[in-house]
Amino acid sequence: MPFSTVRLLAVSAALILIVVLCLPRGRSPEQVTEQPAPVQQTAQAQLSETPLPPTTLPTADAPTPSNEANPPTDVLLPGPPSAPEKLPAPPQAATSPLGKTSPRPRIAVIIDDMGYNRPMGRQFLQIDADLTFSFLPEAPYTSELAEQAHRTGRTILVHLPMEPKDCSWKLGPEALRIGDTAEEISRKTEGMLANVPYAVGANNHMGSRFTESSQGMRRMLTTLKAHSFFFIDSFTTPASLGETTARQLRLPTARRHVFLDNTQDPESICRQLGHLVAQAKQRGQAIGIGHPNQAMFMALGSCGPAYFSEVELVGVQRLAR
């Protein structure tokens, strides 16, 4: 080969080498992927690859989420309403602010005028209730029925006849009258008490005139006190001095609040029993008076048990103070 050709080839190779060496040095795609990325880029990549929980935005229908949506398992929060749990009934007796149990309201029902109608008297004595029976001292069946009442544990009273303002009523010679002397009042009272066996107290039969007499009532009540009797004022007049005078003598006493059978109709008597219970709830105790008639008997059998369940029915002796 001629020298000039060789020289030309050498120069050309040198020029090619110079060009290659002068070109900018870069990285291939493979080299980029194999290099470790900066720490910041790695953290960002990890965050972008980790799925985030969806965000709930408050809307008109969806409240803002709070810790109440997922309460800790050891904290009990109110759940949805459920059927009420059946609890035992509370006791009937009320509880005072001091924690003591208050007694239930108490009533006494006195059946007056016992001793004349034997069959009706026996029916009343068979009623399964703690009724009080007041016997007329001159009635033909008083001793017999009072004996039966005593065997059944009933409270027995002497129904003392006393002078009324209406003179048309005929009460017999032993009735107490405002014209009687002190000795006559004592003698009459003693005799009437003796005619009613097992009696422990007394109440007045009629007496709208006599019970307004201070002297007459004091003499009669003094005789009762000598026999350790108590007195129930039938309260046939608003001006009666019976209860007031008895308290002055320190004699146990109380008064009637409701007449039950002024109208001898079972429905009317039931209404009166309701009034008696209402009085007892207001006052703590109350006394009603009825008589041995068919309407009273029917009322005690029909509505009596329901009314008596609201209170404590007791012998009237327990209400005399």
mmCIF file of C-alpha atoms in Angstrom:
data_model
loop_
_atom_site.group_PDB
_atom_site.id
_atom_site.type_symbol
_atom_site.label_atom_id
_atom_site.label_comp_id
_atom_site.label_asym_id
_atom_site.label_seq_id
_atom_site.Cartn_x
_atom_site.Cartn_y
_atom_site.Cartn_z
ATOM 1 C CA MET A 1 0.000 0.000 0.000
ATOM 2 C CA PRO A 2 1.395 3.423 -0.827
ATOM 3 C CA PHE A 3 2.600 5.453 2.111
ATOM 4 C CA SER A 4 0.159 8.261 1.388
ATOM 5 C CA THR A 5 -2.804 5.930 1.734
ATOM 6 C CA VAL A 6 -1.596 4.593 5.054
ATOM 7 C CA ARG A 7 -1.076 8.092 6.302
ATOM 8 C CA LEU A 8 -4.568 9.054 5.244
ATOM 9 C CA LEU A 9 -6.109 6.122 7.088
ATOM 10 C CA ALA A 10 -4.150 6.955 10.263
ATOM 11 C CA VAL A 11 -5.324 10.529 10.205
ATOM 12 C CA SER A 12 -8.928 9.466 9.657
ATOM 13 C CA ALA A 13 -8.783 7.065 12.623
ATOM 14 C CA ALA A 14 -7.325 9.750 14.807
ATOM 15 C CA LEU A 15 -10.077 12.153 13.860
ATOM 16 C CA ILE A 16 -12.773 9.546 14.607
ATOM 17 C CA LEU A 17 -11.211 8.898 18.026
ATOM 18 C CA ILE A 18 -11.153 12.591 18.816
ATOM 19 C CA VAL A 19 -14.811 12.966 17.863
ATOM 20 C CA VAL A 20 -15.854 10.025 20.030
ATOM 21 C CA LEU A 21 -13.933 11.283 23.015
ATOM 22 C CA CYS A 22 -15.429 14.720 22.727
ATOM 23 C CA LEU A 23 -19.039 13.555 22.694
ATOM 24 C CA PRO A 24 -21.104 14.072 26.103
ATOM 25 C CA ARG A 25 -21.187 10.928 28.252
ATOM 26 C CA GLY A 26 -24.829 9.804 29.150
ATOM 27 C CA ARG A 27 -26.650 6.828 30.873
ATOM 28 C CA SER A 28 -28.673 4.175 29.266
ATOM 29 C CA PRO A 29 -32.203 3.467 30.517
ATOM 30 C CA GLU A 30 -31.004 0.267 32.142
ATOM 31 C CA GLN A 31 -28.375 2.131 34.153
ATOM 32 C CA VAL A 32 -31.045 4.551 35.555
ATOM 33 C CA THR A 33 -33.311 1.840 36.874
ATOM 34 C CA GLU A 34 -30.535 0.005 38.594
ATOM 35 C CA GLN A 35 -29.333 3.025 40.592
ATOM 36 C CA PRO A 36 -30.752 3.532 44.106
ATOM 37 C CA ALA A 37 -33.212 6.385 44.286
ATOM 38 C CA PRO A 38 -32.829 9.209 46.792
ATOM 39 C CA VAL A 39 -34.422 8.655 50.215
ATOM 40 C CA GLN A 40 -37.047 11.381 49.736
ATOM 41 C CA GLN A 41 -38.166 9.894 46.427
ATOM 42 C CA THR A 42 -38.492 6.437 48.038
ATOM 43 C CA ALA A 43 -40.728 7.748 50.843
ATOM 44 C CA GLN A 44 -42.952 9.549 48.376
ATOM 45 C CA ALA A 45 -43.203 6.452 46.242
ATOM 46 C CA GLN A 46 -44.191 4.348 49.255
ATOM 47 C CA LEU A 47 -46.873 6.861 50.288
ATOM 48 C CA SER A 48 -48.306 6.937 46.798
ATOM 49 C CA GLU A 49 -48.468 3.161 46.675
ATOM 50 C CA THR A 50 -50.154 2.759 50.111
ATOM 51 C CA PRO A 51 -53.952 3.006 49.711
ATOM 52 C CA LEU A 52 -55.484 5.696 51.927
ATOM 53 C CA PRO A 53 -58.865 5.231 53.667
ATOM 54 C CA PRO A 54 -61.710 7.111 52.055
ATOM 55 C CA THR A 55 -62.471 10.458 53.620
ATOM 56 C CA THR A 56 -66.037 11.125 54.728
ATOM 57 C CA LEU A 57 -67.096 14.705 54.377
ATOM 58 C CA PRO A 58 -69.794 16.187 56.529
ATOM 59 C CA THR A 59 -73.023 16.597 54.673
ATOM 60 C CA ALA A 60 -76.517 17.468 55.713
ATOM 61 C CA ASP A 61 -77.337 13.767 56.083
ATOM 62 C CA ALA A 62 -74.031 12.405 57.386
ATOM 63 C CA PRO A 63 -72.606 13.712 60.695
ATOM 64 C CA THR A 64 -68.906 14.250 61.078
ATOM 65 C CA PRO A 65 -67.273 10.997 62.214
ATOM 66 C CA SER A 66 -66.054 10.963 65.805
ATOM 67 C CA ASN A 67 -64.756 8.535 68.360
ATOM 68 C CA GLU A 68 -68.367 7.682 69.297
ATOM 69 C CA ALA A 69 -68.653 5.762 66.017
ATOM 70 C CA ASN A 70 -66.087 3.237 67.254
ATOM 71 C CA PRO A 71 -66.030 3.419 71.053
ATOM 72 C CA PRO A 72 -63.454 1.431 73.016
ATOM 73 C CA THR A 73 -64.674 -2.006 73.998
ATOM 74 C CA ASP A 74 -64.353 -1.232 77.722
ATOM 75 C CA VAL A 75 -66.654 1.813 77.565
ATOM 76 C CA LEU A 76 -70.399 1.193 77.495
ATOM 77 C CA LEU A 77 -72.344 3.807 75.609
ATOM 78 C CA PRO A 78 -76.103 3.916 75.242
ATOM 79 C CA GLY A 79 -77.237 1.687 72.432
ATOM 80 C CA PRO A 80 -80.434 1.763 70.409
ATOM 81 C CA PRO A 81 -83.684 1.696 72.398
ATOM 82 C CA SER A 82 -84.900 -1.751 73.282
ATOM 83 C CA ALA A 83 -88.007 -3.193 74.883
ATOM 84 C CA PRO A 84 -88.303 -2.084 78.528
ATOM 85 C CA GLU A 85 -87.214 -4.646 81.028
ATOM 86 C CA LYS A 86 -90.020 -5.974 83.227
ATOM 87 C CA LEU A 87 -89.253 -4.902 86.773
ATOM 88 C CA PRO A 88 -90.959 -5.970 89.993
ATOM 89 C CA ALA A 89 -93.792 -3.703 91.115
ATOM 90 C CA PRO A 90 -92.822 -1.089 93.703
ATOM 91 C CA PRO A 91 -94.264 -1.421 97.197
ATOM 92 C CA GLN A 92 -97.596 0.273 97.806
ATOM 93 C CA ALA A 93 -96.422 2.189 100.813
ATOM 94 C CA ALA A 94 -94.884 5.605 100.165
ATOM 95 C CA THR A 95 -91.368 6.403 101.352
ATOM 96 C CA SER A 96 -90.708 9.539 103.357
ATOM 97 C CA PRO A 97 -87.703 11.805 102.655
ATOM 98 C CA LEU A 98 -85.966 10.299 105.682
ATOM 99 C CA GLY A 99 -86.224 6.828 104.195
ATOM 100 C CA LYS A 100 -88.897 5.593 106.578
ATOM 101 C CA THR A 101 -91.896 3.770 105.170
ATOM 102 C CA SER A 102 -95.100 5.739 105.617
ATOM 103 C CA PRO A 103 -98.272 3.827 106.517
ATOM 104 C CA ARG A 104 -100.999 3.411 103.943
ATOM 105 C CA PRO A 105 -104.107 5.573 104.355
ATOM 106 C CA ARG A 106 -106.547 3.886 106.711
ATOM 107 C CA ILE A 107 -110.341 3.786 106.731
ATOM 108 C CA ALA A 108 -112.949 2.363 109.079
ATOM 109 C CA VAL A 109 -116.482 1.476 108.007
ATOM 110 C CA ILE A 110 -119.038 1.377 110.823
ATOM 111 C CA ILE A 111 -122.319 -0.472 110.281
ATOM 112 C CA ASP A 112 -124.801 1.293 112.576
ATOM 113 C CA ASP A 113 -128.244 0.182 113.832
ATOM 114 C CA MET A 114 -127.273 -3.449 114.277
ATOM 115 C CA GLY A 115 -129.597 -5.674 116.352
ATOM 116 C CA TYR A 116 -133.033 -5.374 114.766
ATOM 117 C CA ASN A 117 -132.801 -7.285 111.488
ATOM 118 C CA ARG A 118 -131.320 -10.680 112.342
ATOM 119 C CA PRO A 119 -130.980 -12.128 108.766
ATOM 120 C CA MET A 120 -129.437 -8.939 107.402
ATOM 121 C CA GLY A 121 -127.175 -8.641 110.419
ATOM 122 C CA ARG A 122 -125.898 -12.173 109.842
ATOM 123 C CA GLN A 123 -125.206 -11.397 106.182
ATOM 124 C CA PHE A 124 -123.068 -8.404 107.134
ATOM 125 C CA LEU A 125 -121.162 -10.401 109.717
ATOM 126 C CA GLN A 126 -120.225 -12.887 106.982
ATOM 127 C CA ILE A 127 -118.564 -10.210 104.820
ATOM 128 C CA ASP A 128 -114.844 -10.895 104.638
ATOM 129 C CA ALA A 129 -113.725 -7.400 105.627
ATOM 130 C CA ASP A 130 -112.731 -5.705 108.871
ATOM 131 C CA LEU A 131 -115.998 -3.839 109.401
ATOM 132 C CA THR A 132 -116.972 -2.268 112.718
ATOM 133 C CA PHE A 133 -120.460 -2.985 114.103
ATOM 134 C CA SER A 134 -122.452 -0.623 116.313
ATOM 135 C CA PHE A 135 -125.409 -2.197 118.168
ATOM 136 C CA LEU A 136 -128.535 -0.494 119.450
ATOM 137 C CA PRO A 137 -128.736 -1.387 123.152
ATOM 138 C CA GLU A 138 -132.505 -2.077 123.192
ATOM 139 C CA ALA A 139 -132.669 -4.092 119.924
ATOM 140 C CA PRO A 140 -133.940 -7.696 120.259
ATOM 141 C CA TYR A 141 -130.990 -9.415 118.527
ATOM 142 C CA THR A 142 -128.173 -7.266 119.854
ATOM 143 C CA SER A 143 -126.751 -9.844 122.283
ATOM 144 C CA GLU A 144 -126.891 -12.687 119.757
ATOM 145 C CA LEU A 145 -125.315 -10.749 116.890
ATOM 146 C CA ALA A 146 -122.738 -9.061 119.135
ATOM 147 C CA GLU A 147 -121.653 -12.505 120.298
ATOM 148 C CA GLN A 148 -121.210 -13.589 116.687
ATOM 149 C CA ALA A 149 -119.298 -10.392 115.869
ATOM 150 C CA HIS A 150 -116.992 -11.016 118.801
ATOM 151 C CA ARG A 151 -116.229 -14.578 117.634
ATOM 152 C CA THR A 152 -115.130 -13.202 114.259
ATOM 153 C CA GLY A 153 -112.845 -10.598 115.877
ATOM 154 C CA ARG A 154 -114.837 -7.489 114.946
ATOM 155 C CA THR A 155 -114.783 -4.179 116.798
ATOM 156 C CA ILE A 156 -118.083 -3.685 118.640
ATOM 157 C CA LEU A 157 -119.632 -0.339 119.609
ATOM 158 C CA VAL A 158 -122.665 0.736 121.622
ATOM 159 C CA HIS A 159 -124.932 2.867 119.432
ATOM 160 C CA LEU A 160 -126.147 5.380 122.056
ATOM 161 C CA PRO A 161 -129.533 6.998 121.177
ATOM 162 C CA MET A 162 -129.442 10.768 121.707
ATOM 163 C CA GLU A 163 -132.025 13.488 121.250
ATOM 164 C CA PRO A 164 -132.303 14.892 117.697
ATOM 165 C CA LYS A 165 -133.587 18.296 116.642
ATOM 166 C CA ASP A 166 -136.390 16.602 114.729
ATOM 167 C CA CYS A 167 -138.879 15.659 117.430
ATOM 168 C CA SER A 168 -140.746 13.262 115.126
ATOM 169 C CA TRP A 169 -138.135 10.565 115.785
ATOM 170 C CA LYS A 170 -139.172 8.189 118.595
ATOM 171 C CA LEU A 171 -136.048 6.892 120.341
ATOM 172 C CA GLY A 172 -137.444 5.281 123.469
ATOM 173 C CA PRO A 173 -137.218 6.215 127.140
ATOM 174 C CA GLU A 174 -133.508 5.434 127.493
ATOM 175 C CA ALA A 175 -132.345 7.976 124.903
ATOM 176 C CA LEU A 176 -130.145 10.734 126.283
ATOM 177 C CA ARG A 177 -131.867 14.117 126.330
ATOM 178 C CA ILE A 178 -130.738 17.636 127.125
ATOM 179 C CA GLY A 179 -133.410 17.828 129.848
ATOM 180 C CA ASP A 180 -131.902 14.884 131.742
ATOM 181 C CA THR A 181 -130.055 15.472 134.970
ATOM 182 C CA ALA A 182 -126.414 14.486 135.307
ATOM 183 C CA GLU A 183 -127.451 11.434 137.332
ATOM 184 C CA GLU A 184 -129.983 10.363 134.702
ATOM 185 C CA ILE A 185 -127.414 10.670 131.935
ATOM 186 C CA SER A 186 -124.938 8.558 133.887
ATOM 187 C CA ARG A 187 -127.564 5.922 134.763
ATOM 188 C CA LYS A 188 -128.899 5.669 131.202
ATOM 189 C CA THR A 189 -125.395 5.457 129.769
ATOM 190 C CA GLU A 190 -124.387 2.735 132.240
ATOM 191 C CA GLY A 191 -127.456 0.679 131.383
ATOM 192 C CA MET A 192 -126.929 0.933 127.620
ATOM 193 C CA LEU A 193 -123.279 -0.060 127.893
ATOM 194 C CA ALA A 194 -124.261 -3.161 129.851
ATOM 195 C CA ASN A 195 -126.717 -4.262 127.146
ATOM 196 C CA VAL A 196 -124.060 -4.672 124.429
ATOM 197 C CA PRO A 197 -121.622 -7.483 125.227
ATOM 198 C CA TYR A 198 -117.956 -7.149 124.193
ATOM 199 C CA ALA A 199 -118.312 -3.464 123.344
ATOM 200 C CA VAL A 200 -115.136 -1.371 123.589
ATOM 201 C CA GLY A 201 -116.445 1.987 122.384
ATOM 202 C CA ALA A 202 -119.571 3.980 121.592
ATOM 203 C CA ASN A 203 -120.977 6.346 119.000
ATOM 204 C CA ASN A 204 -124.132 8.439 118.925
ATOM 205 C CA HIS A 205 -127.409 7.416 117.275
ATOM 206 C CA MET A 206 -128.986 10.628 115.962
ATOM 207 C CA GLY A 207 -128.189 13.293 118.619
ATOM 208 C CA SER A 208 -128.121 16.484 116.577
ATOM 209 C CA ARG A 209 -129.557 18.304 119.628
ATOM 210 C CA PHE A 210 -127.856 16.442 122.471
ATOM 211 C CA THR A 211 -124.337 16.505 121.004
ATOM 212 C CA GLU A 212 -124.483 20.317 120.958
ATOM 213 C CA SER A 213 -124.942 20.327 124.762
ATOM 214 C CA SER A 214 -121.642 20.794 126.533
ATOM 215 C CA GLN A 215 -122.925 19.633 129.940
ATOM 216 C CA GLY A 216 -124.760 16.598 128.569
ATOM 217 C CA MET A 217 -121.825 15.414 126.462
ATOM 218 C CA ARG A 218 -119.349 15.898 129.294
ATOM 219 C CA ARG A 219 -121.449 13.751 131.645
ATOM 220 C CA MET A 220 -121.938 10.994 129.071
ATOM 221 C CA LEU A 221 -118.243 10.960 128.059
ATOM 222 C CA THR A 222 -117.141 10.886 131.684
ATOM 223 C CA THR A 223 -119.140 7.669 132.083
ATOM 224 C CA LEU A 224 -117.493 6.196 128.982
ATOM 225 C CA LYS A 225 -114.061 7.053 130.339
ATOM 226 C CA ALA A 226 -114.826 5.208 133.577
ATOM 227 C CA HIS A 227 -115.298 2.059 131.466
ATOM 228 C CA SER A 228 -112.157 2.729 129.341
ATOM 229 C CA PHE A 229 -114.325 3.189 126.241
ATOM 230 C CA PHE A 230 -113.492 5.411 123.283
ATOM 231 C CA PHE A 231 -116.020 7.651 121.515
ATOM 232 C CA ILE A 232 -116.724 8.085 117.810
ATOM 233 C CA ASP A 233 -118.702 11.227 117.014
ATOM 234 C CA SER A 234 -121.213 10.352 114.299
ATOM 235 C CA PHE A 235 -121.179 14.089 113.578
ATOM 236 C CA THR A 236 -124.868 14.491 112.839
ATOM 237 C CA THR A 237 -124.493 18.265 113.283
ATOM 238 C CA PRO A 238 -121.598 20.559 112.383
ATOM 239 C CA ALA A 239 -121.934 22.086 115.864
ATOM 240 C CA SER A 240 -121.342 18.774 117.643
ATOM 241 C CA LEU A 241 -119.159 19.017 120.751
ATOM 242 C CA GLY A 242 -118.471 15.304 120.945
ATOM 243 C CA GLU A 243 -114.927 15.149 119.608
ATOM 244 C CA THR A 244 -113.853 18.416 121.253
ATOM 245 C CA THR A 245 -115.183 17.441 124.689
ATOM 246 C CA ALA A 246 -113.689 13.954 124.469
ATOM 247 C CA ARG A 247 -110.259 15.434 123.797
ATOM 248 C CA GLN A 248 -110.651 17.757 126.773
ATOM 249 C CA LEU A 249 -111.296 14.652 128.911
ATOM 250 C CA ARG A 250 -108.340 12.832 127.303
ATOM 251 C CA LEU A 251 -110.705 10.203 125.962
ATOM 252 C CA PRO A 252 -109.654 8.470 122.704
ATOM 253 C CA THR A 253 -111.893 9.850 119.965
ATOM 254 C CA ALA A 254 -112.466 10.424 116.257
ATOM 255 C CA ARG A 255 -115.344 11.518 114.055
ATOM 256 C CA ARG A 256 -117.300 10.369 111.027
ATOM 257 C CA HIS A 257 -116.332 11.877 107.655
ATOM 258 C CA VAL A 258 -118.739 10.272 105.155
ATOM 259 C CA PHE A 259 -122.269 8.887 105.442
ATOM 260 C CA LEU A 260 -122.277 6.078 102.920
ATOM 261 C CA ASP A 261 -125.943 5.194 102.376
ATOM 262 C CA ASN A 262 -128.100 8.301 102.775
ATOM 263 C CA THR A 263 -129.299 7.205 99.340
ATOM 264 C CA GLN A 264 -129.931 3.464 99.453
ATOM 265 C CA ASP A 265 -128.675 2.680 95.975
ATOM 266 C CA PRO A 266 -125.576 0.529 95.281
ATOM 267 C CA GLU A 267 -124.137 2.934 92.695
ATOM 268 C CA SER A 268 -124.581 5.911 95.015
ATOM 269 C CA ILE A 269 -122.992 4.000 97.887
ATOM 270 C CA CYS A 270 -120.035 3.067 95.674
ATOM 271 C CA ARG A 271 -119.509 6.749 94.892
ATOM 272 C CA GLN A 272 -119.565 7.495 98.612
ATOM 273 C CA LEU A 273 -116.983 4.767 99.224
ATOM 274 C CA GLY A 274 -114.829 6.519 96.626
ATOM 275 C CA HIS A 275 -115.208 9.793 98.554
ATOM 276 C CA LEU A 276 -114.233 7.984 101.758
ATOM 277 C CA VAL A 277 -111.046 6.613 100.183
ATOM 278 C CA ALA A 278 -110.221 10.066 98.774
ATOM 279 C CA GLN A 279 -110.663 11.611 102.237
ATOM 280 C CA ALA A 280 -108.338 8.994 103.718
ATOM 281 C CA LYS A 281 -105.659 9.706 101.112
ATOM 282 C CA GLN A 282 -105.898 13.416 101.913
ATOM 283 C CA ARG A 283 -106.074 13.134 105.715
ATOM 284 C CA GLY A 284 -104.267 9.862 106.337
ATOM 285 C CA GLN A 285 -107.441 8.281 107.740
ATOM 286 C CA ALA A 286 -111.228 8.574 107.420
ATOM 287 C CA ILE A 287 -114.370 7.034 108.890
ATOM 288 C CA GLY A 288 -117.553 6.133 107.019
ATOM 289 C CA ILE A 289 -120.915 5.063 108.421
ATOM 290 C CA GLY A 290 -123.454 2.809 106.741
ATOM 291 C CA HIS A 291 -126.427 0.714 107.806
ATOM 292 C CA PRO A 292 -127.543 -2.928 107.436
ATOM 293 C CA ASN A 293 -129.626 -2.705 104.278
ATOM 294 C CA GLN A 294 -129.575 -4.594 100.988
ATOM 295 C CA ALA A 295 -128.109 -1.720 98.946
ATOM 296 C CA MET A 296 -125.213 -1.349 101.369
ATOM 297 C CA PHE A 297 -124.623 -5.103 101.320
ATOM 298 C CA MET A 298 -124.550 -5.187 97.498
ATOM 299 C CA ALA A 299 -122.191 -2.193 97.287
ATOM 300 C CA LEU A 300 -119.721 -3.739 99.730
ATOM 301 C CA GLY A 301 -119.700 -6.888 97.619
ATOM 302 C CA SER A 302 -119.343 -5.174 94.237
ATOM 303 C CA CYS A 303 -117.075 -2.127 94.540
ATOM 304 C CA GLY A 304 -115.924 -2.585 98.119
ATOM 305 C CA PRO A 305 -112.940 -4.879 97.404
ATOM 306 C CA ALA A 306 -111.506 -2.528 94.770
ATOM 307 C CA TYR A 307 -111.719 0.515 97.038
ATOM 308 C CA PHE A 308 -110.450 -1.368 100.089
ATOM 309 C CA SER A 309 -107.384 -2.479 98.108
ATOM 310 C CA GLU A 310 -106.287 1.167 97.851
ATOM 311 C CA VAL A 311 -106.208 1.674 101.621
ATOM 312 C CA GLU A 312 -105.997 -0.272 104.856
ATOM 313 C CA LEU A 313 -109.423 -1.167 106.229
ATOM 314 C CA VAL A 314 -109.246 -1.325 110.030
ATOM 315 C CA GLY A 315 -111.490 -1.531 113.052
ATOM 316 C CA VAL A 316 -112.445 1.971 114.131
ATOM 317 C CA GLN A 317 -110.701 1.492 117.474
ATOM 318 C CA ARG A 318 -107.371 1.921 115.671
ATOM 319 C CA LEU A 319 -108.375 5.409 114.490
ATOM 320 C CA ALA A 320 -109.489 6.745 117.876
ATOM 321 C CA ARG A 321 -106.806 8.897 119.490
#
